[in-house]
Short mmCIF file of C-alpha atoms and ligand atoms in Angstrom, two decimals:
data_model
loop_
_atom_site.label_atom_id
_atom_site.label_comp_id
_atom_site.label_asym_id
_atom_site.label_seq_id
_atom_site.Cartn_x
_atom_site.Cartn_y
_atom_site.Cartn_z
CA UNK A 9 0.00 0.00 0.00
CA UNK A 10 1.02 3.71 -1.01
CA UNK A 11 1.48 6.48 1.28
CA UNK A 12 -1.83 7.78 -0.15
CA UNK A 13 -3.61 4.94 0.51
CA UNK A 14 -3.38 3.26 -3.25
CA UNK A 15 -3.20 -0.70 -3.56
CA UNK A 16 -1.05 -2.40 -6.22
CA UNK A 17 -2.50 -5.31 -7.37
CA UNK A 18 -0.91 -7.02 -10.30
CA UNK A 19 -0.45 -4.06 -12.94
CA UNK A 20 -3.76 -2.15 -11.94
CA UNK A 21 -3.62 0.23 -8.77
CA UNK A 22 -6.88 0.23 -6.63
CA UNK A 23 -7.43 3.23 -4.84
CA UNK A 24 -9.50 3.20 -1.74
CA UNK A 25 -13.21 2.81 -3.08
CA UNK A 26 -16.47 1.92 -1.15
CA UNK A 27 -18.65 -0.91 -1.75
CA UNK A 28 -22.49 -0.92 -1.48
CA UNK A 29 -24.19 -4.76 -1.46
CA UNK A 30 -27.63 -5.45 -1.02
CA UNK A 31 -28.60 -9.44 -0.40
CA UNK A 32 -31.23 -11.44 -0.97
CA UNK A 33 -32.65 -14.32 0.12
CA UNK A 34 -31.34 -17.34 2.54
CA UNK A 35 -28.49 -17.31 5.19
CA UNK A 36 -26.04 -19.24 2.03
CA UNK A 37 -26.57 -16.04 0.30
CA UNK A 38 -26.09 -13.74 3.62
CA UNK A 39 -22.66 -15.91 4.05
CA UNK A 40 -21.93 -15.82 0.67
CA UNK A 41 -21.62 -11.78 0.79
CA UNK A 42 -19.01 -12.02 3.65
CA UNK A 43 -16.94 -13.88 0.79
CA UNK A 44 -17.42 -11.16 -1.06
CA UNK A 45 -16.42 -8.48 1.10
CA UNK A 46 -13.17 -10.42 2.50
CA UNK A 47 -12.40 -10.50 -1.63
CA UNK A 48 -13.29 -6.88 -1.82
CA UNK A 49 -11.02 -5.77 1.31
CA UNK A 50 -8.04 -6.96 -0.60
CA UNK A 51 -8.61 -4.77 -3.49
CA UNK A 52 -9.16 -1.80 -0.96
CA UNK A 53 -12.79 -1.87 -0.52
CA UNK A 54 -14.66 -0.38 2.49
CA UNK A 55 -18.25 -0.87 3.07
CA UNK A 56 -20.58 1.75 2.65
CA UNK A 57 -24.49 1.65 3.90
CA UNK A 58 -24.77 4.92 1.36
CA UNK A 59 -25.58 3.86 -2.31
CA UNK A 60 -25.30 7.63 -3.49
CA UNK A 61 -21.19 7.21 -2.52
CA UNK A 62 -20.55 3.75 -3.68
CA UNK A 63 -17.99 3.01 -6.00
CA UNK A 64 -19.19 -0.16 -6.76
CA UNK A 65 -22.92 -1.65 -6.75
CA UNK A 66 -23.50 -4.89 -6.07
CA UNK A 67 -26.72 -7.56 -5.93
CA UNK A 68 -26.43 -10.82 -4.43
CA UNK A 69 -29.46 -12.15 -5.23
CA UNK A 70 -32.42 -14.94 -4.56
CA UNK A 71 -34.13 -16.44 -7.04
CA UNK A 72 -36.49 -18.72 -5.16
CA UNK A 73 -39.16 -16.27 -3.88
CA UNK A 74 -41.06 -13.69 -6.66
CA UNK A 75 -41.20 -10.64 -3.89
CA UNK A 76 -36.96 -11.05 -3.77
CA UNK A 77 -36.78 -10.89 -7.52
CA UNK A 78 -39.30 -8.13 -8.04
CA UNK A 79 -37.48 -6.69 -5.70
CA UNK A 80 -34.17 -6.73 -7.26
CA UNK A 81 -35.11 -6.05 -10.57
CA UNK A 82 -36.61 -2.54 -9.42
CA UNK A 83 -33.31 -1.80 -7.62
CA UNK A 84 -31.58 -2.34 -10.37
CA UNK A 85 -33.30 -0.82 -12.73
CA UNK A 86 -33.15 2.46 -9.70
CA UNK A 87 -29.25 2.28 -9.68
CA UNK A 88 -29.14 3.63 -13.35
CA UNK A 89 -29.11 6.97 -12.37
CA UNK A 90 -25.86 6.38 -10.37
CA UNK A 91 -23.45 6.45 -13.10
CA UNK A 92 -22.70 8.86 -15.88
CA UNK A 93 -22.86 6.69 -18.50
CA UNK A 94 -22.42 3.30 -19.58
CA UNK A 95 -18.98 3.50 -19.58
CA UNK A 96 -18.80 5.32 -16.51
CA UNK A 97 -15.59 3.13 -14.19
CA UNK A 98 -16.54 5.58 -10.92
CA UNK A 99 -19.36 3.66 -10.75
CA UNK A 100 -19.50 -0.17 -11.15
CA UNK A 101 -22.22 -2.59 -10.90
CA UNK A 102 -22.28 -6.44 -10.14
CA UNK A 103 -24.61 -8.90 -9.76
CA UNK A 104 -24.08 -12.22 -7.87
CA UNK A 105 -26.48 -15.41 -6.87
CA UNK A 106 -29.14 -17.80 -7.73
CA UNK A 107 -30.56 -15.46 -10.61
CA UNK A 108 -27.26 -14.42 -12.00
CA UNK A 109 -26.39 -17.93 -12.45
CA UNK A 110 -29.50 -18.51 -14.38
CA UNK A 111 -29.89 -14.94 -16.26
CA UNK A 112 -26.82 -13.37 -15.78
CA UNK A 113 -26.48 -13.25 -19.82
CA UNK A 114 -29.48 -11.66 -20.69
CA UNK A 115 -29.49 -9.31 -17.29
CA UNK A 116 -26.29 -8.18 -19.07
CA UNK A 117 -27.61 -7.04 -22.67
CA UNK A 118 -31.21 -6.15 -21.08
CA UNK A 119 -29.18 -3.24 -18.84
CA UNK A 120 -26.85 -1.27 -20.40
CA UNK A 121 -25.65 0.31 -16.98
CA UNK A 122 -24.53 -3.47 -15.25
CA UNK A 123 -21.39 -4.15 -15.82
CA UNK A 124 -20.59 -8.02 -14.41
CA UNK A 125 -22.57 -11.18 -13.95
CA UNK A 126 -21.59 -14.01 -11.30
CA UNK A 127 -22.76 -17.44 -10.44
CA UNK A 128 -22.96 -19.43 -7.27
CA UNK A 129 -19.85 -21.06 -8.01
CA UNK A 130 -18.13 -17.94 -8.90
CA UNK A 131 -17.83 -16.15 -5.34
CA UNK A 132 -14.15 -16.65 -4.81
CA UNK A 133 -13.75 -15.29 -8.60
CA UNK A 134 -14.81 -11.37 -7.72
CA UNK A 135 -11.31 -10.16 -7.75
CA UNK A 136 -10.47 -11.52 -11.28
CA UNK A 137 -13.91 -10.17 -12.16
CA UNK A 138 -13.16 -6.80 -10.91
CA UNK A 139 -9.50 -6.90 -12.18
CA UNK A 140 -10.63 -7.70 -15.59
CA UNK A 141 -13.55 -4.54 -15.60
CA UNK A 142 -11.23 -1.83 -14.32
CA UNK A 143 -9.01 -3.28 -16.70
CA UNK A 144 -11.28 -1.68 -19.12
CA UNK A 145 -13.57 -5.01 -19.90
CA UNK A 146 -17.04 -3.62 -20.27
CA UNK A 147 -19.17 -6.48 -19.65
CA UNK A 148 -17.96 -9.91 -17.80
CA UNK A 149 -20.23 -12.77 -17.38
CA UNK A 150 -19.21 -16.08 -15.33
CA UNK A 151 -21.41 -18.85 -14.66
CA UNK A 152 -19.45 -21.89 -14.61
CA UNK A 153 -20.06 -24.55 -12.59
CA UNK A 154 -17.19 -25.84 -9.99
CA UNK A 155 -15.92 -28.41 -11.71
CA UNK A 156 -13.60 -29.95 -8.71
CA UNK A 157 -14.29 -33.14 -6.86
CA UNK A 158 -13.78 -31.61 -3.46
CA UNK A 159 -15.60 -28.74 -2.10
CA UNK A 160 -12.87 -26.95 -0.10
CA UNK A 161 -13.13 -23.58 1.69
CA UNK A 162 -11.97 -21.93 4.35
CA UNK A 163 -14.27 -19.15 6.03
CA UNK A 164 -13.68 -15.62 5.58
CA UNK A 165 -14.98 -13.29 8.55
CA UNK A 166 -15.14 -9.82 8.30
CA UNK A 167 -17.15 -9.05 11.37
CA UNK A 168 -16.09 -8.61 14.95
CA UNK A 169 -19.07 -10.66 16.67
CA UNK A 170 -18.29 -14.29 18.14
CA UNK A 171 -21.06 -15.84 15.50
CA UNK A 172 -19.92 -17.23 12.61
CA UNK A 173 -21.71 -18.83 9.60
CA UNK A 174 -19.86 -21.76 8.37
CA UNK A 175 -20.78 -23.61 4.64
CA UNK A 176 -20.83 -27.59 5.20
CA UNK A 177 -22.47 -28.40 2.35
CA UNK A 178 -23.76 -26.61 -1.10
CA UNK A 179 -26.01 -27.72 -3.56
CA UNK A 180 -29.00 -30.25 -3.47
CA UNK A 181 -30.28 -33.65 -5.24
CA UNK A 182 -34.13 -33.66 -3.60
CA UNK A 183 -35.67 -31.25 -6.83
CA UNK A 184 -38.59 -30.87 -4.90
CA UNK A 185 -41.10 -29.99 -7.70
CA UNK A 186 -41.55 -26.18 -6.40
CA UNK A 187 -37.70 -25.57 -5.98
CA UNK A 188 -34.80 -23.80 -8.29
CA UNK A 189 -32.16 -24.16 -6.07
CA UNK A 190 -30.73 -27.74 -7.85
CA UNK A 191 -30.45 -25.34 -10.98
CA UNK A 192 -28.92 -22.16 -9.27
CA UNK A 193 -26.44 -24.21 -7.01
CA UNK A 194 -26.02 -27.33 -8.53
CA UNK A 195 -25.85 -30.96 -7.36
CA UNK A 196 -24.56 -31.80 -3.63
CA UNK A 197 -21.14 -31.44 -2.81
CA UNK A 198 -19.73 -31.62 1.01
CA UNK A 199 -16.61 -30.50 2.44
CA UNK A 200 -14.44 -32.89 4.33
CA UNK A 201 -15.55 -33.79 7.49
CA UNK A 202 -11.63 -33.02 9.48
CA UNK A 203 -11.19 -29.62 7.04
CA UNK A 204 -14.46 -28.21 8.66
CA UNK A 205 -13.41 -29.64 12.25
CA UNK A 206 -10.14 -27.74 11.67
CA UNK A 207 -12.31 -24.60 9.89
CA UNK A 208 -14.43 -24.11 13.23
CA UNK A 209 -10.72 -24.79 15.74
CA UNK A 210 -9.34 -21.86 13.64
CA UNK A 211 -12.50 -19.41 14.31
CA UNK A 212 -12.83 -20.31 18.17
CA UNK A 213 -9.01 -19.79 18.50
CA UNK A 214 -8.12 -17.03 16.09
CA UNK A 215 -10.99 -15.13 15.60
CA UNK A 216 -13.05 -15.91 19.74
CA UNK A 217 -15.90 -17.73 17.51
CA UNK A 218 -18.04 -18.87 20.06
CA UNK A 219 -21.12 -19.63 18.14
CA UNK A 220 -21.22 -21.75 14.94
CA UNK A 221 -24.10 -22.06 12.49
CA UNK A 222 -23.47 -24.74 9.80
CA UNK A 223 -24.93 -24.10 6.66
CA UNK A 224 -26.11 -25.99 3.47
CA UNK A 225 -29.55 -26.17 1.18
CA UNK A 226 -29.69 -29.46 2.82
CA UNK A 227 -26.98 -30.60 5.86
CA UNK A 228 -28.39 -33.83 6.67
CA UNK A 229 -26.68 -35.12 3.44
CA UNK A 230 -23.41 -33.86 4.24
CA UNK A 231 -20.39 -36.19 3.73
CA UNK A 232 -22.63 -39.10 1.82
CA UNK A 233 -20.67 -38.75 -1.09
CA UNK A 234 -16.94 -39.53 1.80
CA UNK A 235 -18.82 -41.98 3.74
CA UNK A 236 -19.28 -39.38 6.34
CA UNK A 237 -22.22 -38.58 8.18
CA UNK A 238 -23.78 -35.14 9.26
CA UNK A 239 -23.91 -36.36 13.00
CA UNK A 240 -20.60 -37.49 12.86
CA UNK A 241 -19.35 -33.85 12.35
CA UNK A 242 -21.79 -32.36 14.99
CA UNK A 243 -20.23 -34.92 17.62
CA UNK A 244 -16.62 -33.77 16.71
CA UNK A 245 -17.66 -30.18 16.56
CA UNK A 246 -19.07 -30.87 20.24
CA UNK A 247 -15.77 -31.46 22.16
CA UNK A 248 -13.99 -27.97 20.34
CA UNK A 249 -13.28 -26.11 23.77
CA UNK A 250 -14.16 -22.56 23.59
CA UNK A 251 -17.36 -23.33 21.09
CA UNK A 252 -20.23 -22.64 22.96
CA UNK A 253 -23.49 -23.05 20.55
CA UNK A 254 -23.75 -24.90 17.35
CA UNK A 255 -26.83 -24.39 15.16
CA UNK A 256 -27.59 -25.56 11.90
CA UNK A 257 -30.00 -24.92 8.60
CA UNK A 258 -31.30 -26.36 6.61
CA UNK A 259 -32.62 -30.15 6.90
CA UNK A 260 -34.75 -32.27 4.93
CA UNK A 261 -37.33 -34.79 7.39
CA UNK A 262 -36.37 -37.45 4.54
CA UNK A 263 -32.60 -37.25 5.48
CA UNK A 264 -33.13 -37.04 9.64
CA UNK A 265 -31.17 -40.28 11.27
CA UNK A 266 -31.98 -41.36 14.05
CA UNK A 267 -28.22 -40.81 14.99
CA UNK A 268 -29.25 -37.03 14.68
CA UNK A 269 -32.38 -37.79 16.43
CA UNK A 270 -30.29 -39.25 19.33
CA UNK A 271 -27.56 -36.22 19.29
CA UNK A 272 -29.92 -33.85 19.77
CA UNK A 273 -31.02 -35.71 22.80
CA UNK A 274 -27.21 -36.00 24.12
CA UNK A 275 -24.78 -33.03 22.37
CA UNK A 276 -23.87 -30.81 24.83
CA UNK A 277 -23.31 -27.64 22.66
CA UNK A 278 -25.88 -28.17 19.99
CA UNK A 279 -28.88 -25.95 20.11
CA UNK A 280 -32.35 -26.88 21.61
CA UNK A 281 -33.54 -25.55 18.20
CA UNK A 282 -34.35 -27.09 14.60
CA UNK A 283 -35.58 -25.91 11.97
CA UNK A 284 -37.31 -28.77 10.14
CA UNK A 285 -39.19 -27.60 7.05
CA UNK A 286 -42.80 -29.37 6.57
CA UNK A 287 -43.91 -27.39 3.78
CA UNK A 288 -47.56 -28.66 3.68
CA UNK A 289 -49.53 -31.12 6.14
CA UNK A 290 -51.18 -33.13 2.99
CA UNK A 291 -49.86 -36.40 2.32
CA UNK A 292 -51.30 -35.42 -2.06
CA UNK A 293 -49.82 -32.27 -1.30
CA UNK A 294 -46.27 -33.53 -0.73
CA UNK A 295 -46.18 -36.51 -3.08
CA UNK A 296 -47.07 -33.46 -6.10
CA UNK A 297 -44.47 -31.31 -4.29
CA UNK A 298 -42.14 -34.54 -4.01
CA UNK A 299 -40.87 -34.38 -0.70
CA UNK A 300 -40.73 -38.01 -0.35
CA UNK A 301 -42.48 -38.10 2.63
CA UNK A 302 -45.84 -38.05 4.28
CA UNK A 303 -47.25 -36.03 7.38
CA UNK A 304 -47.25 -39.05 9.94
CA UNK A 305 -43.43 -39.61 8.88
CA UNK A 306 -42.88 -35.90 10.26
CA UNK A 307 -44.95 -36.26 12.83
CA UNK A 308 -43.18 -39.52 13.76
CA UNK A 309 -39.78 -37.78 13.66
CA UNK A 310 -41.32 -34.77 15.80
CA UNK A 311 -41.97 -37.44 18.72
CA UNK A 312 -39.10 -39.21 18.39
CA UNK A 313 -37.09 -35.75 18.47
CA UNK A 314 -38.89 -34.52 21.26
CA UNK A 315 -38.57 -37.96 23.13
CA UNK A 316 -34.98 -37.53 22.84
CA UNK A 317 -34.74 -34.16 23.70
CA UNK A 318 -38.01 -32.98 25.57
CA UNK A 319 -36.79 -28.92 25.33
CA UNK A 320 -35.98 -29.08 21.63
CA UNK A 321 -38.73 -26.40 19.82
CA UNK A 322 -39.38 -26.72 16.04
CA UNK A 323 -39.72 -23.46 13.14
CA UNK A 324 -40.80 -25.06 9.65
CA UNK A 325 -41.31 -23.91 6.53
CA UNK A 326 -44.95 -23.88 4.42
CA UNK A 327 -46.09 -23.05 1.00
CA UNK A 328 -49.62 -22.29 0.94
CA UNK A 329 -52.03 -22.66 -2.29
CA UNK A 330 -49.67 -25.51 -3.87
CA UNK A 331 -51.14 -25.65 -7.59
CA UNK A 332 -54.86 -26.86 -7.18
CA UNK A 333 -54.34 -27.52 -3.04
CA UNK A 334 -58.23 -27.98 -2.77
CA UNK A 335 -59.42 -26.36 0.94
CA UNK A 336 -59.32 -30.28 2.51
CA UNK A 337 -55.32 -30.36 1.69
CA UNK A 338 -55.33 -26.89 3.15
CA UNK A 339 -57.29 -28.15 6.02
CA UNK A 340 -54.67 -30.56 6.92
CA UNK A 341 -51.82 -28.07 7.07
CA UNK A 342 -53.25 -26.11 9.92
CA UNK A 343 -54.41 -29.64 11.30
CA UNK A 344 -50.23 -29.90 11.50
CA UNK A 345 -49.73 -26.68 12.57
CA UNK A 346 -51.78 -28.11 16.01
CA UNK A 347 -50.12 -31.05 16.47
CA UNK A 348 -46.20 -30.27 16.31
CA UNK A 349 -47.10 -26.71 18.22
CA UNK A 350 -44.34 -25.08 16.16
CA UNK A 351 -42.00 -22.15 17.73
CA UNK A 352 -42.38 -20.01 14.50
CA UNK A 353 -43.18 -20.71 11.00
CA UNK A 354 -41.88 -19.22 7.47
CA UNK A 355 -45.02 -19.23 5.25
CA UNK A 356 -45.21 -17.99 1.84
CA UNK A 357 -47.44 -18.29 -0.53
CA UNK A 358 -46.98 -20.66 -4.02
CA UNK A 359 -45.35 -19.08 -6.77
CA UNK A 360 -43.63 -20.77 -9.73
CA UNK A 361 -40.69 -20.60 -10.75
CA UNK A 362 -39.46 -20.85 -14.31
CA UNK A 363 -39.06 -24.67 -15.83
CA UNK A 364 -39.87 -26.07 -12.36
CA UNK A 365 -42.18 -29.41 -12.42
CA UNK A 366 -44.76 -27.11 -10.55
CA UNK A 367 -44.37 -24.61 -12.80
CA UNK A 368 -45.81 -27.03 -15.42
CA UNK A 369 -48.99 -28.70 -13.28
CA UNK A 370 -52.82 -28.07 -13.85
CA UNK A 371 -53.53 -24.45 -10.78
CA UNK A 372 -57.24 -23.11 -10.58
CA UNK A 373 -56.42 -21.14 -7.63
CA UNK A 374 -56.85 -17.33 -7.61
CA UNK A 375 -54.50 -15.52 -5.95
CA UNK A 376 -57.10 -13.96 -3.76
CA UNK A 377 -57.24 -17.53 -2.86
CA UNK A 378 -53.73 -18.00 -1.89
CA UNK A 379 -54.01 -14.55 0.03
CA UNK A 380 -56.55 -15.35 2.05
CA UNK A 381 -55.47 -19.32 3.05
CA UNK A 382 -51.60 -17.57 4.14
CA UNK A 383 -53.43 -14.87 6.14
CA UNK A 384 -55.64 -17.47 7.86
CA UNK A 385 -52.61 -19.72 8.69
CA UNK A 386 -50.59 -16.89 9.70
CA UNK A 387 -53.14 -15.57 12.32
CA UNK A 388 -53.66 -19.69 13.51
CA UNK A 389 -50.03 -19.75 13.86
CA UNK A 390 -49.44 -16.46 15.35
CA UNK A 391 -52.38 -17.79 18.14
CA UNK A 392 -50.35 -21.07 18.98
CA UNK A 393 -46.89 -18.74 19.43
CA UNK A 394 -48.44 -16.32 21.79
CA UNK A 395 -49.98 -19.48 23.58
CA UNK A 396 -46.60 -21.25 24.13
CA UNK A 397 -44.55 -17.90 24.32
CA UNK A 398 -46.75 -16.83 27.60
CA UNK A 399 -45.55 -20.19 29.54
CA UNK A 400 -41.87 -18.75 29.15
CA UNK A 401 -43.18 -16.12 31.30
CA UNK A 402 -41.17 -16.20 34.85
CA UNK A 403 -38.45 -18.61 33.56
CA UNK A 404 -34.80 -17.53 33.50
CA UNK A 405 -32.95 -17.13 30.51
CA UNK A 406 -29.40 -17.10 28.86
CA UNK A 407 -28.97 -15.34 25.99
CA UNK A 408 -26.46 -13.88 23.87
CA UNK A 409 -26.80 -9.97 22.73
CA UNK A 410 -26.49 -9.30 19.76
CA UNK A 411 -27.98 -5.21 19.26
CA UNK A 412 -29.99 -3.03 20.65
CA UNK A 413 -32.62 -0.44 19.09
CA UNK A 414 -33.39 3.66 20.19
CA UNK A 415 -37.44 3.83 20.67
CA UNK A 416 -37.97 6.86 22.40
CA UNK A 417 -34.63 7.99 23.34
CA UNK A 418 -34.91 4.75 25.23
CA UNK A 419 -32.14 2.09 24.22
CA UNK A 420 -33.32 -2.00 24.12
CA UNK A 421 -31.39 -4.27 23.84
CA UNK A 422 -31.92 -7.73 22.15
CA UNK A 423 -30.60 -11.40 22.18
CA UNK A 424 -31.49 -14.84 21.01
CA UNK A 425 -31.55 -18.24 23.41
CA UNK A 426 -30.20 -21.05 22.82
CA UNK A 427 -33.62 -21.97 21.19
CA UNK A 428 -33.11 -18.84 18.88
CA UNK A 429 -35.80 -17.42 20.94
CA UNK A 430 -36.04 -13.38 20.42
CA UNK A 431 -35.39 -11.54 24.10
CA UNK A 432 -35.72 -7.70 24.92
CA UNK A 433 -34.26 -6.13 27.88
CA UNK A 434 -33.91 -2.47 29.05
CA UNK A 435 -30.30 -1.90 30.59
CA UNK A 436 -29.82 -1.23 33.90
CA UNK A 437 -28.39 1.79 33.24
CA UNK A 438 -28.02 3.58 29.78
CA UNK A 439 -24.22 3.52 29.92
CA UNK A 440 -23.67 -0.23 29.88
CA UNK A 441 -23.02 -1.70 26.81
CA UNK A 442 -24.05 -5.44 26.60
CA UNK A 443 -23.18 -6.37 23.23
CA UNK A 444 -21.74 -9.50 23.16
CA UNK A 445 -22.62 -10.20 26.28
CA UNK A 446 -23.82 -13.41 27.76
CA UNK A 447 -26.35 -12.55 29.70
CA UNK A 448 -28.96 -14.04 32.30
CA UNK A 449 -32.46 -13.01 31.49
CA UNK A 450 -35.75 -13.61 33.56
CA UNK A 451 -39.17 -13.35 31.13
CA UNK A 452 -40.97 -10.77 32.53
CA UNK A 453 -43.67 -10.50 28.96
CA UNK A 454 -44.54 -12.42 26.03
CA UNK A 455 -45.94 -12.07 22.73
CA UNK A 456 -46.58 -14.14 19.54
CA UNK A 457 -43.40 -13.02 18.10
CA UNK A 458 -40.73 -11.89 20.85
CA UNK A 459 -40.51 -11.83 25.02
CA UNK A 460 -39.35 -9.03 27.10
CA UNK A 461 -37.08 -9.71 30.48
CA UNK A 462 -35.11 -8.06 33.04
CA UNK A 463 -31.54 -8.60 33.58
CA UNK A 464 -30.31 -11.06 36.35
CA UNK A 465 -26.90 -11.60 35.67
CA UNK A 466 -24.50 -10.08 33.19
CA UNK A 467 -21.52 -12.52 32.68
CA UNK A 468 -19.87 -10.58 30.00
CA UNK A 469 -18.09 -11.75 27.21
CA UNK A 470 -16.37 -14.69 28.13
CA UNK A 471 -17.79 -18.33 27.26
CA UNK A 472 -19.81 -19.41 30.95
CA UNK A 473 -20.68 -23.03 30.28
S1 LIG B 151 -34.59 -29.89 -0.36
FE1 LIG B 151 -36.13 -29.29 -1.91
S2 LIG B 151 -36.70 -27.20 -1.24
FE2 LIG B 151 -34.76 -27.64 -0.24
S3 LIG B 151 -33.18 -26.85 -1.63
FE3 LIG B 151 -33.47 -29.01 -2.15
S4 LIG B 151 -34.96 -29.02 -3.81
FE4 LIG B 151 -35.08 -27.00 -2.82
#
């Protein structure tokens, strides 16, 4: 680096510059943008929350949910107005993910003003990308698909909290007839079970990592393709000293051992909660969306993971108004809803996407329909939260803050159990800064979606197992 701040890299000198990203989508695409940015840093790149001031634009984005896309197609259309002209090198913009890697060619001749394209597999790549466009490239497009055996990464953190995200796993083989994601991200491919052992060592030690979340569009199948198992990593990952939570997204009930099963019932650092997407409570339902499994199969794996573990809580997933789900199919979701008693629920409502199987099957439903069915289930659900959130009231608590928000001139602070339970507290004084913290909480208040408590015990930063 210069004495004015200029980086050589290669024959092209990158002055300091400021990055603006906006992601969309899943936690893969959220972890996939701290590649990015430990990429960027290297070429000099500081993050900016400022658009107007950005050197470079950049979308990461989601193609599995229509409000995402809609959504990044207007911002990208808005962003036009940031640059002088096509050719304009003060200004760059990128876009990344899921519908780069299925459009990127044609998002690249339909606007004039977007200057890259990048795939899933093409992350790591940003630097050459970027090399190649101040370079004087006007338009690069890569969409490639990894092409080596081994998926091998290290993770990149550019934060200073003690979570860290950590990819297991990428891809999926299920093509559930709804989903994109085996297009955008390709078959499965797992990392090696010791280099993410070794991964997670490196964060506790080197960067105080104290809680892990493993991701992967479907973890229960990680290793297969070694003869490794999923469980086998979470028991290693369980005797790393310092580590103090392990979570994990996403899982498939098809792919749920009952190893798993059992190591939820006797892990010591995994978390209470899992995330176990149903999608719909109709056995019809399911076979047309091709899950591979029916509603007493979930509900067998609910009791058996609850058996196991009787303080384990469950969030799912549903997609309401499935082409032609008649109001008896619907029925039967909210039928589920009452029997598992879920902690939360992601519901969204049907929409196809592009040269899916579902795309392609017989749908007399209005949308008015679909409206009205996710509006229903959402206010059943809601009702069953704020039922099992008011028993929490009076119990003590230990969380890990993460923020806090101003309401008022008032500061609140927030934190997340080990069940990734929400948590508001007021500080004892105004001063104090808690984030960080562990922290003992007592539930004072509860509502559908968060709880409110009062602090007990403040143990600071350091791990208290
Ligand atoms: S399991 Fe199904 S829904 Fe999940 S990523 Fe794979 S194909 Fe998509």
């Amino acid at each position: 680096m210069s004495s004015d701040g200029v980086k050589k890299v290669g024959n092209l000198s990158f002055p300091p510059r400021k990055v603006w990203v906006k992601t969309f989508g899943c936690q893969m695409n959220y972890h996939d943008t701290q590649r990015l940015f430990s990429h960027l840093q290297k070429l000099n790149f500081t993050q900016t929350s400022n658009k107007e001031e950005a050197n470079l634009i950049l979308f990461n984005t989601c193609a599995v949910r229509d409000l995402a896309n809609l959504k990044f197609y207007s911002q990208l259309g808005e962003v036009k107005h940031l640059k002088k002209g096509v050719k304009d090198k003060n200004v760059v913009v990128g876009v990344g993910g899921c519908v780069s890697q299925i459009e990127g060619e044609e998002l690249l001749k339909k606007y004039a003003h977007l200057n890259f394209a990048f795939g899933t597999d093409a992350i790591d790549q940003i630097s050459d990308i970027l090399y190649r466009i101040y370079s004087g490239e006007d338009k690069v497009f890569i969409n490639s698909w990894d092409t080596q055996d081994n998926y091998s990464i290290e993770t990149k953190i550019t934060h200073g909290s003690p979570q860290a995200f950590v990819n297991i796993i990428k891809g999926c083989n299920n093509f559930c007839s709804y989903c994109i994601v085996p297009y955008t991200r390709g078959r499965e491919k797992s990392r090696r079970l010791k280099e993410v052992v070794e991964d997670v060592k490196g964060l506790v030690k080197n960067k105080g990592i104290q809680e892990v979340t493993l991701l992967g569009q479907n973890v229960n199948s990680f290793g297969k393709e070694h003869d490794e198992s999923f469980c086998d990593l979470l028991k290693q990952l369980d005797q790393i000293e310092g580590l103090e939570l392990i979570r994990y997204t996403t899982s498939h009930p098809y792919d749920l051992s009952d190893d798993l099963i059992a190591h939820h019932g006797s892990a010591s650092k995994l978390s209470n909660h899992l995330h176990l997407p149903v999608q719909s409570g109709s056995n019809t339902v399911l076979k047309r969306m091709n899950r591979k499994y029916t509603a007493d199969h979930y509900l067998n794996l609910v009791a058996k993971l609850k058996n196991a573990n009787p303080e384990i809580v469950l969030s799912t997933d549903i997609i309401v108004g499935f082409p032609d789900e008649s109001e008896q199919e619907y029925q039967q979701t909210i039928e589920l809803l009452d029997k598992v008693q879920f902690d939360f629920i992601y519901s969204y409502k049907f929409s196809p996407r592009a040269n899916t199987q579902a795309s392609k099957m017989e749908d007399g439903l209005s949308d008015e329909l679909r409206s009205k069915r996710l509006r229903s289930l959402q206010l059943h659900q809601l009702k069953i939260q704020e039922k099992n959130r008011k028993q929490l009231v009076g119990q003590q608590k230990r969380v890990l803050v993460e923020k806090f928000n101003v309401k008022n001139g008032e500061k609140k602070w927030m934190g997340r159990t080990n069940c990734n339970r929400i948590v508001h507290f007021l500080p004892e004084t105004q001063e104090t800064d808690y984030q960080w913290h562990w922290v003992e909480l007592k539930i004072t208040q509860a509502t559908a979606l968060s709880c409110q408590g009062t602090i007990v015990l403040d143990h600071g930063t350091t791990v208290v197992s």
